[in-house]
Amino acid sequence: MRDRRTSIGSRGDSRAAAGPAACDGQEAAAILERARVAVDPELRAAVDALPSSMRRIARYHFGWEHADGTSAEGNAGKAIRPALVLAAAAALGGPADPPAAVRAAAAVELVHNFTLLHDDVMDRDTTRRHRPTAWRVFGDADAILAGDALQALALGMLAGDPHPASSAAVARLAACVVELCEGQQADTAMEKRGPAEVTLDEVLAMAEAKTGALLGCACAVGALYAGAADEDVEALDAFGREAGLAFQLIDDVIGIWGDPRYTGKPAGADLAVRKKSLPVVAALASGTPAAAELAGLYAAPYQPADLDRTALAVERAGGRAWAQDQAAERMSRAMDELARAIPDPESAGGLLALAEFVTRRSA
């Protein structure tokens, strides 16, 4: 049993105790790039096994092809989730060269992209990664079916992995998919309710299910592949969930105030569709005059001329500051959970760097 008395840091000093590795964006970038290099061949092989109709959609979604089927040099995403799988496995002593958990990391990334394809349809998002979303190019039905296929590929990839942890990992990933669906259902249901009818507790629970669950699962799967004890697996799941909530809080801030040059989405996209994101719900619950103004704006059909006024109302009602403060608090909780499983900050450096990256990003 590890000595758990050494702590990475309390909630007040977790960033300082994390050390330079966690605060260095270059370290996170290097980890993400290594994850992309390791996982990309597995992703491509899995997608290439799809029937041609769904393969074309998946390859477009990942940025490997243009809409006309010609090759593209696009980016398949930041690879945060597969990087967490590999970093968790390495931090707990799993073999790193070649990484034994690479197929598990690819499976987690396939599930993530299954959710993106479906979410884009349900949310009617028109752009992703600086180009039209798959449903806009191929239609709703084909985009949904391609997403379903990616989920099946993920579970099949794990089920066929000879690693001794694969059966536990596939069970955990399957349970995570159910939780992801629960979170998405809650999100879409909230959009049908009035601005004053959604509570902050509800939207936080939805965000944990929709975003925190998969980051927690990624960390837990990495721990399973390292042969970690049950309590360490659960601590890493909790670490990922808290970091995931911090990620979602920052993502919601970006969804309102992000720069389209970096986000690939129109400015204020969440406000335009009247999304009840975390900053918006916090602002609506503030009881301020700005909250009343925001509630009136959200109750009316979207008018482009009101976009700046709506964003300002969220900010004046405290939504932006609350989300940023809450993200810092969730990161501090994540550090506490990580210290339970990996007391040595140096061993946890990769996970710390990734957690810092997802909460300090601007796009």
Short mmCIF file of C-alpha atoms in Angstrom, two decimals:
data_model
loop_
_atom_site.label_atom_id
_atom_site.label_comp_id
_atom_site.label_asym_id
_atom_site.label_seq_id
_atom_site.Cartn_x
_atom_site.Cartn_y
_atom_site.Cartn_z
CA MET A 1 0.00 0.00 0.00
CA ARG A 2 1.35 3.44 -0.90
CA ASP A 3 2.05 6.01 1.78
CA ARG A 4 -0.70 8.58 1.16
CA ARG A 5 0.55 11.17 3.65
CA THR A 6 2.47 13.13 1.04
CA SER A 7 0.08 15.55 -0.67
CA ILE A 8 0.39 17.30 -3.99
CA GLY A 9 -1.25 20.27 -2.35
CA SER A 10 -4.26 21.49 -0.48
CA ARG A 11 -6.99 23.48 -2.17
CA GLY A 12 -5.18 26.65 -1.37
CA ASP A 13 -1.79 25.72 -2.83
CA SER A 14 -2.39 22.99 -5.38
CA ARG A 15 -1.13 25.05 -8.32
CA ALA A 16 2.10 25.99 -6.58
CA ALA A 17 2.72 22.45 -5.37
CA ALA A 18 2.06 21.03 -8.80
CA GLY A 19 5.40 22.37 -9.97
CA PRO A 20 6.56 23.66 -13.32
CA ALA A 21 5.48 20.61 -15.30
CA ALA A 22 1.82 21.30 -14.57
CA CYS A 23 2.06 24.99 -15.33
CA ASP A 24 4.04 24.65 -18.53
CA GLY A 25 1.79 24.65 -21.58
CA GLN A 26 4.65 23.28 -23.65
CA GLU A 27 4.73 20.15 -21.51
CA ALA A 28 1.02 19.57 -22.09
CA ALA A 29 1.43 20.20 -25.81
CA ALA A 30 4.19 17.59 -25.97
CA ILE A 31 2.04 15.04 -24.10
CA LEU A 32 -0.89 15.67 -26.42
CA GLU A 33 1.30 15.33 -29.50
CA ARG A 34 2.73 12.01 -28.26
CA ALA A 35 -0.80 10.79 -27.63
CA ARG A 36 -1.89 11.79 -31.13
CA VAL A 37 1.09 9.99 -32.69
CA ALA A 38 0.43 6.84 -30.66
CA VAL A 39 -3.35 6.73 -31.09
CA ASP A 40 -3.80 7.97 -34.66
CA PRO A 41 -2.87 4.66 -36.35
CA GLU A 42 -5.38 2.80 -34.17
CA LEU A 43 -8.11 5.34 -34.96
CA ARG A 44 -7.46 5.22 -38.68
CA ALA A 45 -7.40 1.42 -38.74
CA ALA A 46 -10.70 1.27 -36.85
CA VAL A 47 -12.39 3.83 -39.10
CA ASP A 48 -11.07 2.15 -42.24
CA ALA A 49 -12.91 -1.02 -41.20
CA LEU A 50 -16.28 0.74 -41.46
CA PRO A 51 -18.59 0.31 -44.45
CA SER A 52 -17.71 2.88 -47.11
CA SER A 53 -20.72 5.13 -46.49
CA MET A 54 -19.96 5.60 -42.79
CA ARG A 55 -16.20 5.54 -43.31
CA ARG A 56 -16.44 8.65 -45.50
CA ILE A 57 -18.42 10.53 -42.86
CA ALA A 58 -16.08 9.51 -40.05
CA ARG A 59 -12.99 10.45 -42.05
CA TYR A 60 -14.51 13.85 -42.80
CA HIS A 61 -15.42 14.35 -39.13
CA PHE A 62 -11.87 13.50 -37.99
CA GLY A 63 -10.46 15.97 -40.51
CA TRP A 64 -8.71 13.36 -42.65
CA GLU A 65 -10.80 14.03 -45.77
CA HIS A 66 -12.65 16.88 -47.40
CA ALA A 67 -16.36 16.59 -48.14
CA ASP A 68 -15.57 15.38 -51.66
CA GLY A 69 -13.49 12.48 -50.32
CA THR A 70 -10.07 13.92 -51.16
CA SER A 71 -7.32 13.77 -48.53
CA ALA A 72 -7.07 16.58 -45.99
CA GLU A 73 -4.46 17.60 -43.46
CA GLY A 74 -7.04 18.41 -40.81
CA ASN A 75 -6.75 18.10 -37.06
CA ALA A 76 -8.63 15.22 -35.44
CA GLY A 77 -8.90 17.16 -32.17
CA LYS A 78 -6.72 17.94 -29.18
CA ALA A 79 -6.48 14.27 -28.05
CA ILE A 80 -7.08 15.24 -24.43
CA ARG A 81 -8.94 12.05 -23.51
CA PRO A 82 -6.49 9.54 -25.01
CA ALA A 83 -3.65 11.56 -23.48
CA LEU A 84 -5.30 11.17 -20.07
CA VAL A 85 -5.55 7.38 -20.57
CA LEU A 86 -1.86 7.12 -21.42
CA ALA A 87 -0.74 9.59 -18.74
CA ALA A 88 -2.73 7.78 -16.04
CA ALA A 89 -1.30 4.42 -17.06
CA ALA A 90 2.25 5.81 -17.04
CA ALA A 91 1.78 7.62 -13.71
CA LEU A 92 0.73 4.40 -11.99
CA GLY A 93 3.60 2.39 -13.37
CA GLY A 94 2.21 0.92 -16.57
CA PRO A 95 4.62 0.18 -19.44
CA ALA A 96 5.02 3.27 -21.57
CA ASP A 97 7.07 2.22 -24.60
CA PRO A 98 5.11 1.05 -26.46
CA PRO A 99 2.14 2.14 -24.36
CA ALA A 100 0.11 -0.92 -23.43
CA ALA A 101 -3.00 1.24 -23.11
CA VAL A 102 -2.88 2.69 -26.63
CA ARG A 103 -5.87 0.69 -27.88
CA ALA A 104 -7.84 1.69 -24.81
CA ALA A 105 -6.90 5.32 -25.44
CA ALA A 106 -8.14 5.05 -29.03
CA ALA A 107 -11.40 3.49 -27.82
CA VAL A 108 -12.02 6.41 -25.47
CA GLU A 109 -11.37 8.86 -28.32
CA LEU A 110 -13.83 6.99 -30.56
CA VAL A 111 -16.51 7.33 -27.88
CA HIS A 112 -15.76 11.03 -27.55
CA ASN A 113 -16.24 11.51 -31.28
CA PHE A 114 -19.45 9.49 -31.20
CA THR A 115 -20.78 12.08 -28.75
CA LEU A 116 -19.59 14.98 -30.91
CA LEU A 117 -21.38 13.69 -34.00
CA HIS A 118 -24.61 13.24 -32.05
CA ASP A 119 -24.33 16.49 -30.09
CA ASP A 120 -23.80 18.51 -33.25
CA VAL A 121 -27.05 17.12 -34.68
CA MET A 122 -29.07 17.71 -31.51
CA ASP A 123 -27.60 21.14 -30.80
CA ARG A 124 -27.74 22.14 -34.49
CA ASP A 125 -24.13 23.30 -34.31
CA THR A 126 -23.05 24.36 -37.78
CA THR A 127 -19.26 24.34 -37.47
CA ARG A 128 -16.63 22.20 -35.78
CA ARG A 129 -12.88 22.53 -36.17
CA HIS A 130 -13.31 25.48 -38.52
CA ARG A 131 -15.53 23.75 -41.09
CA PRO A 132 -19.15 22.59 -41.48
CA THR A 133 -20.29 19.86 -39.11
CA ALA A 134 -20.91 16.36 -40.50
CA TRP A 135 -24.70 16.63 -40.36
CA ARG A 136 -24.61 19.75 -42.50
CA VAL A 137 -22.58 17.96 -45.16
CA PHE A 138 -24.12 14.47 -45.06
CA GLY A 139 -27.48 14.96 -43.32
CA ASP A 140 -28.78 14.13 -39.85
CA ALA A 141 -29.38 10.42 -40.35
CA ASP A 142 -25.94 9.66 -41.79
CA ALA A 143 -24.15 11.67 -39.11
CA ILE A 144 -26.05 9.85 -36.35
CA LEU A 145 -25.34 6.45 -37.87
CA ALA A 146 -21.65 7.27 -38.22
CA GLY A 147 -21.61 8.20 -34.53
CA ASP A 148 -23.30 4.92 -33.63
CA ALA A 149 -20.66 3.08 -35.62
CA LEU A 150 -17.83 4.83 -33.77
CA GLN A 151 -19.32 3.78 -30.43
CA ALA A 152 -19.54 0.16 -31.60
CA LEU A 153 -15.95 0.31 -32.86
CA ALA A 154 -14.79 1.58 -29.48
CA LEU A 155 -16.42 -1.19 -27.48
CA GLY A 156 -15.30 -3.82 -30.00
CA MET A 157 -11.73 -2.53 -29.90
CA LEU A 158 -11.61 -2.87 -26.12
CA ALA A 159 -13.39 -6.22 -26.06
CA GLY A 160 -10.83 -7.63 -28.51
CA ASP A 161 -7.79 -6.28 -26.65
CA PRO A 162 -5.77 -9.15 -25.12
CA HIS A 163 -4.70 -6.96 -22.18
CA PRO A 164 -5.93 -8.43 -18.85
CA ALA A 165 -7.65 -5.17 -17.94
CA SER A 166 -9.72 -5.00 -21.12
CA SER A 167 -12.87 -6.61 -19.74
CA ALA A 168 -13.02 -4.22 -16.78
CA ALA A 169 -12.26 -1.32 -19.11
CA VAL A 170 -15.01 -2.18 -21.61
CA ALA A 171 -17.55 -2.48 -18.78
CA ARG A 172 -16.53 0.92 -17.43
CA LEU A 173 -16.61 2.54 -20.87
CA ALA A 174 -20.05 1.06 -21.62
CA ALA A 175 -21.39 2.41 -18.32
CA CYS A 176 -19.85 5.77 -19.18
CA VAL A 177 -21.71 5.84 -22.51
CA VAL A 178 -25.01 5.44 -20.64
CA GLU A 179 -24.04 8.32 -18.36
CA LEU A 180 -23.06 10.45 -21.35
CA CYS A 181 -26.47 9.82 -22.90
CA GLU A 182 -28.14 10.73 -19.61
CA GLY A 183 -26.22 14.01 -19.55
CA GLN A 184 -27.11 14.84 -23.13
CA GLN A 185 -30.78 14.04 -22.53
CA ALA A 186 -30.78 16.36 -19.51
CA ASP A 187 -29.11 19.07 -21.57
CA THR A 188 -31.66 18.90 -24.38
CA ALA A 189 -34.57 18.73 -21.91
CA MET A 190 -33.33 21.88 -20.18
CA GLU A 191 -33.43 23.78 -23.45
CA LYS A 192 -37.23 23.34 -23.51
CA ARG A 193 -37.65 24.89 -20.07
CA GLY A 194 -37.91 28.56 -19.23
CA PRO A 195 -34.85 30.54 -18.06
CA ALA A 196 -36.02 30.57 -14.44
CA GLU A 197 -36.87 26.85 -14.37
CA VAL A 198 -33.32 25.44 -14.45
CA THR A 199 -31.28 25.35 -11.22
CA LEU A 200 -27.54 25.57 -10.88
CA ASP A 201 -27.42 22.15 -9.19
CA GLU A 202 -29.20 20.63 -12.19
CA VAL A 203 -26.84 22.10 -14.72
CA LEU A 204 -23.77 21.09 -12.68
CA ALA A 205 -25.06 17.50 -12.50
CA MET A 206 -25.69 17.56 -16.24
CA ALA A 207 -22.18 18.84 -16.92
CA GLU A 208 -20.62 16.10 -14.79
CA ALA A 209 -22.53 13.43 -16.70
CA LYS A 210 -21.97 14.97 -20.12
CA THR A 211 -18.32 16.03 -19.79
CA GLY A 212 -16.82 14.92 -16.47
CA ALA A 213 -17.83 11.29 -16.89
CA LEU A 214 -15.68 10.62 -19.96
CA LEU A 215 -12.61 12.40 -18.59
CA GLY A 216 -13.01 10.40 -15.39
CA CYS A 217 -13.44 7.22 -17.38
CA ALA A 218 -10.30 7.99 -19.42
CA CYS A 219 -8.23 8.33 -16.25
CA ALA A 220 -9.78 5.23 -14.68
CA VAL A 221 -9.16 3.13 -17.80
CA GLY A 222 -5.51 4.19 -17.76
CA ALA A 223 -5.30 3.16 -14.12
CA LEU A 224 -6.88 -0.21 -14.90
CA TYR A 225 -4.30 -0.82 -17.63
CA ALA A 226 -1.54 -0.08 -15.11
CA GLY A 227 -2.93 -2.73 -12.75
CA ALA A 228 -3.80 -0.15 -10.10
CA ALA A 229 -5.69 -0.94 -6.91
CA ASP A 230 -9.43 -0.32 -6.88
CA GLU A 231 -9.15 2.73 -4.66
CA ASP A 232 -6.61 4.30 -7.01
CA VAL A 233 -8.84 3.63 -10.02
CA GLU A 234 -11.72 5.40 -8.26
CA ALA A 235 -9.52 8.31 -7.16
CA LEU A 236 -8.40 8.86 -10.74
CA ASP A 237 -11.99 8.68 -11.93
CA ALA A 238 -12.86 11.39 -9.39
CA PHE A 239 -9.83 13.43 -10.50
CA GLY A 240 -10.98 13.27 -14.12
CA ARG A 241 -14.56 14.17 -13.22
CA GLU A 242 -13.53 17.26 -11.31
CA ALA A 243 -11.10 18.29 -14.04
CA GLY A 244 -13.90 17.63 -16.54
CA LEU A 245 -16.22 20.00 -14.72
CA ALA A 246 -13.49 22.63 -14.75
CA PHE A 247 -13.07 21.96 -18.48
CA GLN A 248 -16.80 22.42 -19.09
CA LEU A 249 -16.91 25.64 -17.09
CA ILE A 250 -14.10 27.09 -19.18
CA ASP A 251 -15.68 25.70 -22.36
CA ASP A 252 -18.92 27.49 -21.51
CA VAL A 253 -17.03 30.74 -20.97
CA ILE A 254 -15.39 30.28 -24.37
CA GLY A 255 -18.81 29.52 -25.86
CA ILE A 256 -19.85 33.07 -25.01
CA TRP A 257 -16.65 35.11 -25.14
CA GLY A 258 -14.31 32.96 -27.26
CA ASP A 259 -12.58 34.28 -30.36
CA PRO A 260 -13.98 32.59 -33.51
CA ARG A 261 -10.49 32.63 -35.04
CA TYR A 262 -9.46 30.07 -32.45
CA THR A 263 -12.70 28.32 -31.51
CA GLY A 264 -13.90 27.62 -35.06
CA LYS A 265 -17.42 28.64 -33.98
CA PRO A 266 -19.30 31.94 -34.31
CA ALA A 267 -18.93 34.41 -31.43
CA GLY A 268 -21.64 33.96 -28.82
CA ALA A 269 -22.85 30.72 -30.39
CA ASP A 270 -24.26 29.44 -27.09
CA LEU A 271 -26.21 32.64 -26.52
CA ALA A 272 -27.62 32.60 -30.04
CA VAL A 273 -29.26 29.20 -29.43
CA ARG A 274 -30.32 30.24 -25.93
CA LYS A 275 -28.17 27.53 -24.35
CA LYS A 276 -28.47 27.30 -20.57
CA SER A 277 -24.75 27.02 -20.04
CA LEU A 278 -23.15 27.23 -16.62
CA PRO A 279 -22.32 30.98 -16.73
CA VAL A 280 -25.84 31.76 -17.98
CA VAL A 281 -27.59 29.74 -15.27
CA ALA A 282 -25.32 31.22 -12.58
CA ALA A 283 -26.14 34.69 -13.90
CA LEU A 284 -29.87 33.98 -13.96
CA ALA A 285 -29.71 32.77 -10.35
CA SER A 286 -27.90 35.88 -9.09
CA GLY A 287 -31.03 37.89 -8.31
CA THR A 288 -29.46 41.02 -9.79
CA PRO A 289 -31.03 43.55 -12.17
CA ALA A 290 -28.75 42.15 -14.86
CA ALA A 291 -30.25 38.69 -14.20
CA ALA A 292 -33.73 40.06 -14.84
CA GLU A 293 -32.51 41.68 -18.05
CA LEU A 294 -30.91 38.38 -19.14
CA ALA A 295 -34.09 36.44 -18.37
CA GLY A 296 -36.04 38.81 -20.60
CA LEU A 297 -33.56 38.47 -23.43
CA TYR A 298 -33.55 34.67 -23.16
CA ALA A 299 -37.35 34.55 -23.16
CA ALA A 300 -37.47 36.37 -26.52
CA PRO A 301 -36.44 34.99 -29.93
CA TYR A 302 -32.77 35.53 -30.75
CA GLN A 303 -31.91 38.80 -32.46
CA PRO A 304 -28.31 39.24 -33.70
CA ALA A 305 -28.42 42.88 -32.62
CA ASP A 306 -28.92 41.75 -29.00
CA LEU A 307 -25.88 39.44 -28.86
CA ASP A 308 -23.47 41.90 -27.25
CA ARG A 309 -26.14 43.05 -24.82
CA THR A 310 -26.85 39.45 -23.79
CA ALA A 311 -23.17 38.65 -23.21
CA LEU A 312 -22.82 41.84 -21.16
CA ALA A 313 -25.86 40.90 -19.05
CA VAL A 314 -24.30 37.50 -18.25
CA GLU A 315 -21.08 39.22 -17.21
CA ARG A 316 -22.75 41.96 -15.16
CA ALA A 317 -24.85 39.34 -13.35
CA GLY A 318 -21.65 37.56 -12.30
CA GLY A 319 -21.90 34.53 -14.57
CA ARG A 320 -18.43 34.84 -16.06
CA ALA A 321 -16.68 35.43 -12.72
CA TRP A 322 -18.61 32.59 -11.06
CA ALA A 323 -17.65 30.14 -13.82
CA GLN A 324 -13.98 31.08 -13.63
CA ASP A 325 -13.94 30.84 -9.82
CA GLN A 326 -15.80 27.54 -9.90
CA ALA A 327 -13.33 26.15 -12.46
CA ALA A 328 -10.46 26.96 -10.09
CA GLU A 329 -12.31 25.29 -7.21
CA ARG A 330 -12.98 22.15 -9.25
CA MET A 331 -9.33 22.01 -10.27
CA SER A 332 -8.33 22.20 -6.63
CA ARG A 333 -10.65 19.29 -5.82
CA ALA A 334 -9.14 17.39 -8.75
CA MET A 335 -5.67 17.87 -7.27
CA ASP A 336 -6.85 16.48 -3.94
CA GLU A 337 -8.22 13.37 -5.67
CA LEU A 338 -5.05 12.89 -7.68
CA ALA A 339 -2.96 13.08 -4.51
CA ARG A 340 -4.92 10.15 -3.10
CA ALA A 341 -3.70 7.86 -5.86
CA ILE A 342 -0.34 9.42 -6.78
CA PRO A 343 1.20 11.33 -3.86
CA ASP A 344 4.43 12.09 -5.71
CA PRO A 345 4.00 15.25 -7.84
CA GLU A 346 6.75 14.16 -10.23
CA SER A 347 5.00 10.88 -11.02
CA ALA A 348 1.74 12.75 -11.53
CA GLY A 349 3.35 15.41 -13.73
CA GLY A 350 1.68 14.37 -16.99
CA LEU A 351 -1.79 14.34 -15.48
CA LEU A 352 -1.16 17.66 -13.76
CA ALA A 353 0.03 19.27 -16.98
CA LEU A 354 -3.04 18.05 -18.86
CA ALA A 355 -5.40 19.24 -16.12
CA GLU A 356 -3.79 22.67 -16.16
CA PHE A 357 -4.03 22.75 -19.95
CA VAL A 358 -7.76 22.10 -20.12
CA THR A 359 -8.55 24.83 -17.60
CA ARG A 360 -6.20 27.49 -18.94
CA ARG A 361 -7.07 27.18 -22.60
CA SER A 362 -8.77 29.94 -24.59
CA ALA A 363 -10.15 27.86 -27.48
#
